[in-house]
Structures are given as C-alpha cells and as structure tokens.
C-alpha cells in the first residue's frame, strides 16, 4: 500500500524538487522492498506464486538516474509508470476478486487491465513532457 499511495502522490504533485522528489524516493524505496520480497517469496513458494517473480523482475525496470542524458525524462516517465502498472497488476492478481465491481470481471482480466489502462497514459504523459522539453531547448537563456 505504501508503494501504491506514494506512487500516486508522486504522480499528482507538481514536478519540482521537493514534493515530487520526496514522494518519488518513498515510492522507489517501497518498490525496491516490494520487488525484493516478491522475488524471495516466489522462489520460496515457486509452485504457487512463481508469477510474482516475473512481475517483480520485469516491473522493476526503474529509470530515474540523476544524470540527465538525452531523453532521460522519457525513460524516467516510462520506467516509473511501468513499475506502477506492475504494482497494480500484482495487487489485482492477488486480491482483485475481493474488490467490489472488479470481482465481476474474469480473473484473467486482472493481468491485463492495468496494462490496457496504463499504457495509453504512459504515451500521453511522455508525449506531453517531450513537447515541454523540446520547447525549453528552443528558448535562449
């Protein structure tokens, strides 16, 4: 829950040093702990929850280095939102059948619904910030 809440707050606060950075660090720390725990548990109980291993490994595609290389922001946005989709997927796969309204959906939809909803959002947000960064490069300082 810490991961999901801090990720949501980080997405909603203004993208400046301070709130976004602070909540992003909380999200990253919680996500690192979540991924490590999921990997350990999935190896321990491989026959029952092997899927958690794959969700943890693939969704930890985190791209928030402090270095500002070309297209850094695009990688950061895709990595962070992609990892958030992974966290939501893991949550739904485990407890989706106990969430009102969602429990009426087929179990397989818990695997795909976060990606179906989240992928267009990644595209929209990345495109928005790509335009912003290209405009900033054109302004002489």
Coordinates of N, CA and C in Angstrom, one line a residue:
X1 N 0.8 -1.2 0.0 CA 0.0 0.0 0.0 C 0.9 1.3 0.0
X2 N 2.0 1.2 0.7 CA 2.9 2.4 0.7 C 3.4 2.7 -0.7
X3 N 3.7 1.7 -1.5 CA 4.1 1.8 -2.8 C 3.0 2.5 -3.7
X4 N 1.8 1.9 -3.6 CA 0.7 2.5 -4.4 C 0.4 3.9 -4.0
X5 N 0.3 4.2 -2.7 CA 0.0 5.5 -2.3 C 1.1 6.5 -2.6
X6 N 2.3 6.2 -2.3 CA 3.4 7.2 -2.6 C 3.6 7.4 -4.1
X7 N 3.4 6.3 -4.9 CA 3.4 6.5 -6.3 C 2.3 7.4 -6.9
X8 N 1.1 7.2 -6.3 CA 0.0 8.1 -6.7 C 0.3 9.5 -6.4
X9 N 0.7 9.8 -5.1 CA 1.0 11.1 -4.7 C 2.1 11.7 -5.6
X10 N 3.2 11.0 -5.8 CA 4.3 11.4 -6.7 C 3.8 11.9 -8.1
X11 N 2.8 11.1 -8.6 CA 2.3 11.5 -9.9 C 1.5 12.7 -9.9
X12 N 0.8 13.0 -8.7 CA -0.1 14.1 -8.7 C 0.5 15.4 -8.2
X13 N 1.6 15.4 -7.5 CA 2.1 16.7 -7.0 C 2.9 17.3 -8.2
X14 N 3.1 18.7 -8.0 CA 3.9 19.4 -9.1 C 5.3 18.7 -9.3
X15 N 5.8 18.7 -10.5 CA 7.0 18.0 -10.8 C 8.2 19.0 -10.6
X16 N 8.5 19.3 -9.3 CA 9.6 20.1 -9.0 C 10.3 19.4 -7.8
X17 N 11.5 19.9 -7.5 CA 12.2 19.3 -6.4 C 11.4 19.6 -5.2
X18 N 11.4 18.7 -4.3 CA 10.5 18.9 -3.1 C 9.5 17.7 -3.1
X19 N 8.3 18.0 -3.3 CA 7.2 17.0 -3.1 C 7.4 15.8 -4.1
X20 N 7.6 16.1 -5.4 CA 7.7 15.0 -6.3 C 8.9 14.2 -6.0
X21 N 10.0 14.8 -5.8 CA 11.3 14.1 -5.5 C 11.2 13.3 -4.2
X22 N 10.6 13.9 -3.1 CA 10.5 13.2 -1.8 C 9.6 12.0 -2.0
X23 N 8.4 12.2 -2.6 CA 7.5 11.0 -2.7 C 8.0 10.0 -3.7
X24 N 8.8 10.4 -4.7 CA 9.4 9.5 -5.6 C 10.4 8.6 -4.9
X25 N 11.2 9.2 -4.0 CA 12.1 8.4 -3.2 C 11.4 7.4 -2.3
X26 N 10.3 7.8 -1.7 CA 9.5 6.9 -0.9 C 9.0 5.8 -1.8
X27 N 8.5 6.1 -2.9 CA 8.0 5.1 -3.9 C 9.1 4.1 -4.3
X28 N 10.2 4.7 -4.6 CA 11.4 3.8 -5.0 C 11.8 2.9 -3.9
X29 N 11.9 3.4 -2.7 CA 12.3 2.6 -1.6 C 11.3 1.5 -1.3
X30 N 10.0 1.8 -1.3 CA 8.9 0.9 -1.1 C 8.9 -0.2 -2.2
X31 N 9.1 0.3 -3.4 CA 9.1 -0.6 -4.6 C 10.3 -1.6 -4.6
X32 N 11.4 -1.1 -4.2 CA 12.6 -2.0 -4.1 C 12.4 -3.0 -3.0
X33 N 11.8 -2.7 -1.9 CA 11.5 -3.6 -0.8 C 10.4 -4.6 -1.3
X34 N 9.4 -4.1 -2.0 CA 8.3 -4.9 -2.6 C 8.9 -5.9 -3.6
X35 N 9.7 -5.5 -4.5 CA 10.3 -6.4 -5.5 C 11.2 -7.4 -4.9
X36 N 12.0 -7.0 -3.9 CA 12.9 -8.0 -3.2 C 12.1 -9.0 -2.5
X37 N 11.0 -8.6 -1.8 CA 10.2 -9.5 -1.1 C 9.5 -10.5 -2.0
X38 N 8.9 -9.9 -3.1 CA 8.2 -10.8 -4.1 C 9.2 -11.8 -4.7
X39 N 10.4 -11.4 -5.0 CA 11.3 -12.4 -5.5 C 11.6 -13.5 -4.5
X40 N 11.9 -13.1 -3.3 CA 12.2 -14.1 -2.2 C 11.0 -15.1 -2.0
X41 N 9.8 -14.5 -1.9 CA 8.6 -15.3 -1.6 C 8.3 -16.2 -2.8
X42 N 8.5 -15.7 -4.0 CA 8.2 -16.5 -5.2 C 9.2 -17.7 -5.4
X43 N 10.4 -17.5 -5.0 CA 11.4 -18.6 -5.1 C 11.1 -19.6 -4.0
X44 N 10.7 -19.1 -2.8 CA 10.4 -20.0 -1.7 C 9.2 -20.9 -2.0
X45 N 8.1 -20.3 -2.6 CA 6.9 -21.0 -2.9 C 6.6 -21.0 -4.4
X46 N 7.6 -21.4 -5.1 CA 7.6 -21.3 -6.6 C 6.4 -22.0 -7.2
X47 N 5.9 -23.1 -6.8 CA 4.8 -23.8 -7.4 C 3.5 -23.0 -7.3
X48 N 3.4 -22.2 -6.2 CA 2.1 -21.5 -6.0 C 2.2 -20.1 -6.6
X49 N 3.3 -19.4 -6.5 CA 3.3 -18.0 -6.8 C 4.5 -17.6 -7.7
X50 N 4.9 -18.4 -8.6 CA 6.0 -18.1 -9.5 C 5.8 -16.8 -10.3
X51 N 4.5 -16.5 -10.5 CA 4.2 -15.3 -11.3 C 4.7 -14.0 -10.6
X52 N 4.8 -14.0 -9.3 CA 5.3 -12.8 -8.6 C 6.7 -12.5 -9.0
X53 N 7.5 -13.6 -9.2 CA 8.9 -13.4 -9.6 C 9.0 -12.6 -10.9
X54 N 8.2 -13.0 -11.9 CA 8.2 -12.3 -13.2 C 7.7 -10.9 -13.1
X55 N 6.6 -10.7 -12.3 CA 6.1 -9.3 -12.1 C 7.2 -8.4 -11.5
X56 N 7.8 -8.9 -10.4 CA 8.8 -8.2 -9.7 C 10.0 -7.8 -10.6
X57 N 10.5 -8.8 -11.3 CA 11.7 -8.6 -12.1 C 11.4 -7.6 -13.3
X58 N 10.3 -7.8 -14.0 CA 10.0 -7.0 -15.2 C 9.5 -5.6 -14.8
X59 N 8.8 -5.5 -13.7 CA 8.2 -4.2 -13.4 C 9.2 -3.3 -12.7
X60 N 10.4 -3.9 -12.2 CA 11.4 -3.0 -11.6 C 12.3 -2.4 -12.6
X61 N 11.8 -2.2 -13.8 CA 12.5 -1.5 -14.8 C 12.5 0.0 -14.5
X62 N 13.2 0.3 -13.5 CA 13.2 1.7 -13.0 C 14.2 2.5 -13.6
X63 N 13.8 3.7 -14.1 CA 14.8 4.6 -14.8 C 14.8 6.0 -14.3
X64 N 15.3 6.2 -13.1 CA 15.3 7.5 -12.6 C 16.7 7.9 -12.1
X65 N 17.7 7.7 -12.9 CA 19.0 8.2 -12.6 C 19.1 9.7 -12.5
X66 N 20.0 10.1 -11.7 CA 20.2 11.6 -11.5 C 20.8 12.2 -12.7
X67 N 21.5 11.5 -13.6 CA 22.1 12.0 -14.7 C 21.1 12.4 -15.8
X68 N 21.3 13.5 -16.4 CA 20.3 14.0 -17.4 C 20.8 13.8 -18.8
X69 N 20.8 12.5 -19.3 CA 21.2 12.2 -20.6 C 20.0 12.6 -21.6
X70 N 20.3 12.5 -22.9 CA 19.3 12.8 -23.9 C 18.1 11.8 -23.7
X71 N 16.9 12.3 -23.7 CA 15.7 11.5 -23.5 C 15.6 10.9 -22.1
X72 N 16.3 11.5 -21.1 CA 16.2 11.0 -19.7 C 14.8 11.0 -19.2
X73 N 14.1 12.1 -19.4 CA 12.8 12.2 -18.9 C 11.8 11.2 -19.4
X74 N 12.0 10.9 -20.7 CA 11.1 9.9 -21.3 C 11.3 8.5 -20.7
X75 N 12.6 8.2 -20.4 CA 12.9 6.9 -19.8 C 12.3 6.9 -18.4
X76 N 12.5 8.0 -17.7 CA 12.0 8.1 -16.3 C 10.5 7.9 -16.2
X77 N 9.8 8.6 -17.1 CA 8.3 8.5 -17.1 C 7.9 7.1 -17.4
X78 N 8.5 6.5 -18.5 CA 8.1 5.1 -18.8 C 8.4 4.1 -17.7
X79 N 9.6 4.3 -17.2 CA 10.0 3.3 -16.1 C 9.2 3.4 -14.9
X80 N 8.9 4.6 -14.4 CA 8.1 4.8 -13.2 C 6.7 4.4 -13.4
X81 N 6.1 4.8 -14.5 CA 4.7 4.4 -14.7 C 4.6 2.9 -15.0
X82 N 5.6 2.4 -15.7 CA 5.6 0.9 -16.0 C 5.7 0.1 -14.7
X83 N 6.5 0.6 -13.8 CA 6.6 -0.1 -12.5 C 5.4 0.0 -11.7
X84 N 4.7 1.2 -11.8 CA 3.4 1.3 -11.1 C 2.3 0.4 -11.7
X85 N 2.3 0.2 -13.0 CA 1.4 -0.8 -13.6 C 1.7 -2.2 -13.0
X86 N 3.0 -2.5 -12.9 CA 3.4 -3.8 -12.3 C 2.9 -4.0 -10.9
X87 N 2.9 -2.9 -10.1 CA 2.4 -3.0 -8.7 C 0.9 -3.1 -8.7
X88 N 0.2 -2.4 -9.5 CA -1.2 -2.6 -9.6 C -1.6 -4.0 -10.1
X89 N -0.9 -4.5 -11.0 CA -1.1 -5.8 -11.6 C -1.0 -6.8 -10.4
X90 N 0.1 -6.8 -9.7 CA 0.3 -7.7 -8.6 C -0.8 -7.6 -7.6
X91 N -1.2 -6.4 -7.3 CA -2.3 -6.2 -6.3 C -3.6 -6.9 -6.8
X92 N -3.9 -6.6 -8.1 CA -5.2 -7.1 -8.6 C -5.2 -8.7 -8.8
X93 N -4.0 -9.2 -9.2 CA -3.9 -10.7 -9.3 C -4.1 -11.3 -7.9
X94 N -3.7 -10.7 -6.9 CA -3.8 -11.3 -5.6 C -5.1 -11.0 -4.9
X95 N -5.7 -9.8 -5.0 CA -6.9 -9.5 -4.3 C -8.0 -9.0 -5.2
X96 N -7.9 -9.0 -6.5 CA -8.9 -8.4 -7.4 C -10.3 -9.0 -7.2
X97 N -10.3 -10.3 -6.9 CA -11.6 -11.0 -6.7 C -12.4 -10.6 -5.4
X98 N -11.7 -9.8 -4.6 CA -12.4 -9.3 -3.4 C -12.7 -7.8 -3.4
X99 N -12.5 -7.2 -4.6 CA -12.7 -5.8 -4.7 C -14.1 -5.6 -5.4
X100 N -15.1 -4.9 -4.8 CA -16.4 -4.8 -5.4 C -16.3 -4.2 -6.9
X101 N -17.1 -4.7 -7.7 CA -17.2 -4.4 -9.2 C -16.1 -5.1 -9.9
X102 N -14.9 -5.0 -9.5 CA -13.8 -5.8 -10.2 C -14.0 -7.3 -10.0
X103 N -14.6 -7.7 -8.9 CA -14.8 -9.1 -8.7 C -15.8 -9.7 -9.7
X104 N -16.5 -8.9 -10.5 CA -17.4 -9.4 -11.6 C -16.6 -9.7 -12.9
X105 N -15.4 -9.2 -13.0 CA -14.6 -9.5 -14.1 C -13.9 -10.8 -14.1
X106 N -13.6 -11.4 -15.2 CA -12.9 -12.7 -15.2 C -11.5 -12.5 -14.6
X107 N -11.0 -13.6 -14.0 CA -9.7 -13.5 -13.3 C -8.5 -13.1 -14.2
X108 N -8.6 -13.5 -15.5 CA -7.5 -13.2 -16.4 C -7.5 -11.7 -16.7
X109 N -8.6 -11.0 -16.5 CA -8.5 -9.5 -16.7 C -7.7 -8.8 -15.7
X110 N -7.4 -9.3 -14.5 CA -6.6 -8.7 -13.6 C -5.1 -8.6 -14.1
X111 N -4.8 -9.5 -14.9 CA -3.4 -9.5 -15.5 C -3.3 -8.4 -16.6
X112 N -4.3 -8.1 -17.3 CA -4.2 -7.2 -18.5 C -4.8 -5.8 -18.3
X113 N -5.8 -5.7 -17.4 CA -6.5 -4.4 -17.2 C -5.5 -3.3 -16.9
X114 N -4.6 -3.4 -15.9 CA -3.6 -2.3 -15.6 C -2.8 -1.9 -16.8
X115 N -2.4 -2.8 -17.6 CA -1.6 -2.5 -18.8 C -2.4 -1.9 -19.9
X116 N -3.6 -2.3 -20.0 CA -4.6 -1.8 -21.0 C -4.9 -0.3 -20.7
X117 N -5.1 0.0 -19.4 CA -5.4 1.3 -19.0 C -4.1 2.2 -18.9
X118 N -3.0 1.6 -18.4 CA -1.8 2.4 -18.1 C -1.0 2.7 -19.3
X119 N -0.9 1.8 -20.3 CA -0.1 2.1 -21.5 C -0.4 3.3 -22.2
X120 N -1.7 3.6 -22.5 CA -2.1 4.9 -23.2 C -1.7 6.1 -22.3
X121 N -1.8 5.9 -21.0 CA -1.5 7.0 -20.1 C 0.0 7.3 -20.2
X122 N 0.9 6.3 -20.2 CA 2.3 6.5 -20.4 C 2.6 7.2 -21.7
X123 N 1.9 6.8 -22.7 CA 2.2 7.5 -24.0 C 1.8 9.0 -23.9
X124 N 0.6 9.3 -23.3 CA 0.1 10.6 -23.2 C 1.1 11.5 -22.4
X125 N 1.4 11.0 -21.2 CA 2.3 11.8 -20.3 C 3.7 12.0 -20.9
X126 N 4.3 10.9 -21.5 CA 5.6 11.0 -22.1 C 5.6 12.0 -23.3
X127 N 4.5 12.0 -24.0 CA 4.4 12.9 -25.2 C 4.2 14.3 -24.7
X128 N 3.5 14.5 -23.6 CA 3.3 15.9 -23.1 C 4.6 16.5 -22.6
X129 N 5.4 15.7 -21.9 CA 6.7 16.2 -21.4 C 7.8 16.2 -22.5
X130 N 7.6 15.5 -23.6 CA 8.6 15.6 -24.7 C 8.4 16.9 -25.4
X131 N 7.1 17.4 -25.5 CA 6.9 18.7 -26.1 C 7.4 19.8 -25.2
X132 N 7.2 19.6 -23.9 CA 7.7 20.6 -23.0 C 9.2 20.8 -23.0
X133 N 9.9 19.6 -23.0 CA 11.3 19.7 -23.0 C 11.9 20.2 -24.3
X134 N 11.2 19.9 -25.5 CA 11.7 20.5 -26.7 C 11.5 22.0 -26.8
X135 N 10.4 22.5 -26.2 CA 10.1 23.9 -26.2 C 11.2 24.6 -25.4
X136 N 11.5 24.0 -24.3 CA 12.5 24.6 -23.4 C 13.9 24.7 -24.0
X137 N 14.2 23.7 -24.9 CA 15.5 23.8 -25.6 C 15.6 24.9 -26.6
X138 N 14.5 25.3 -27.1 CA 14.5 26.4 -28.1 C 14.6 27.8 -27.5
X139 N 14.3 27.9 -26.3 CA 14.3 29.2 -25.6 C 15.8 29.6 -25.3
X140 N 16.3 30.7 -25.8 CA 17.7 31.1 -25.4 C 17.7 31.6 -24.0
X141 N 18.7 31.2 -23.3 CA 18.8 31.7 -21.9 C 19.9 32.7 -21.8

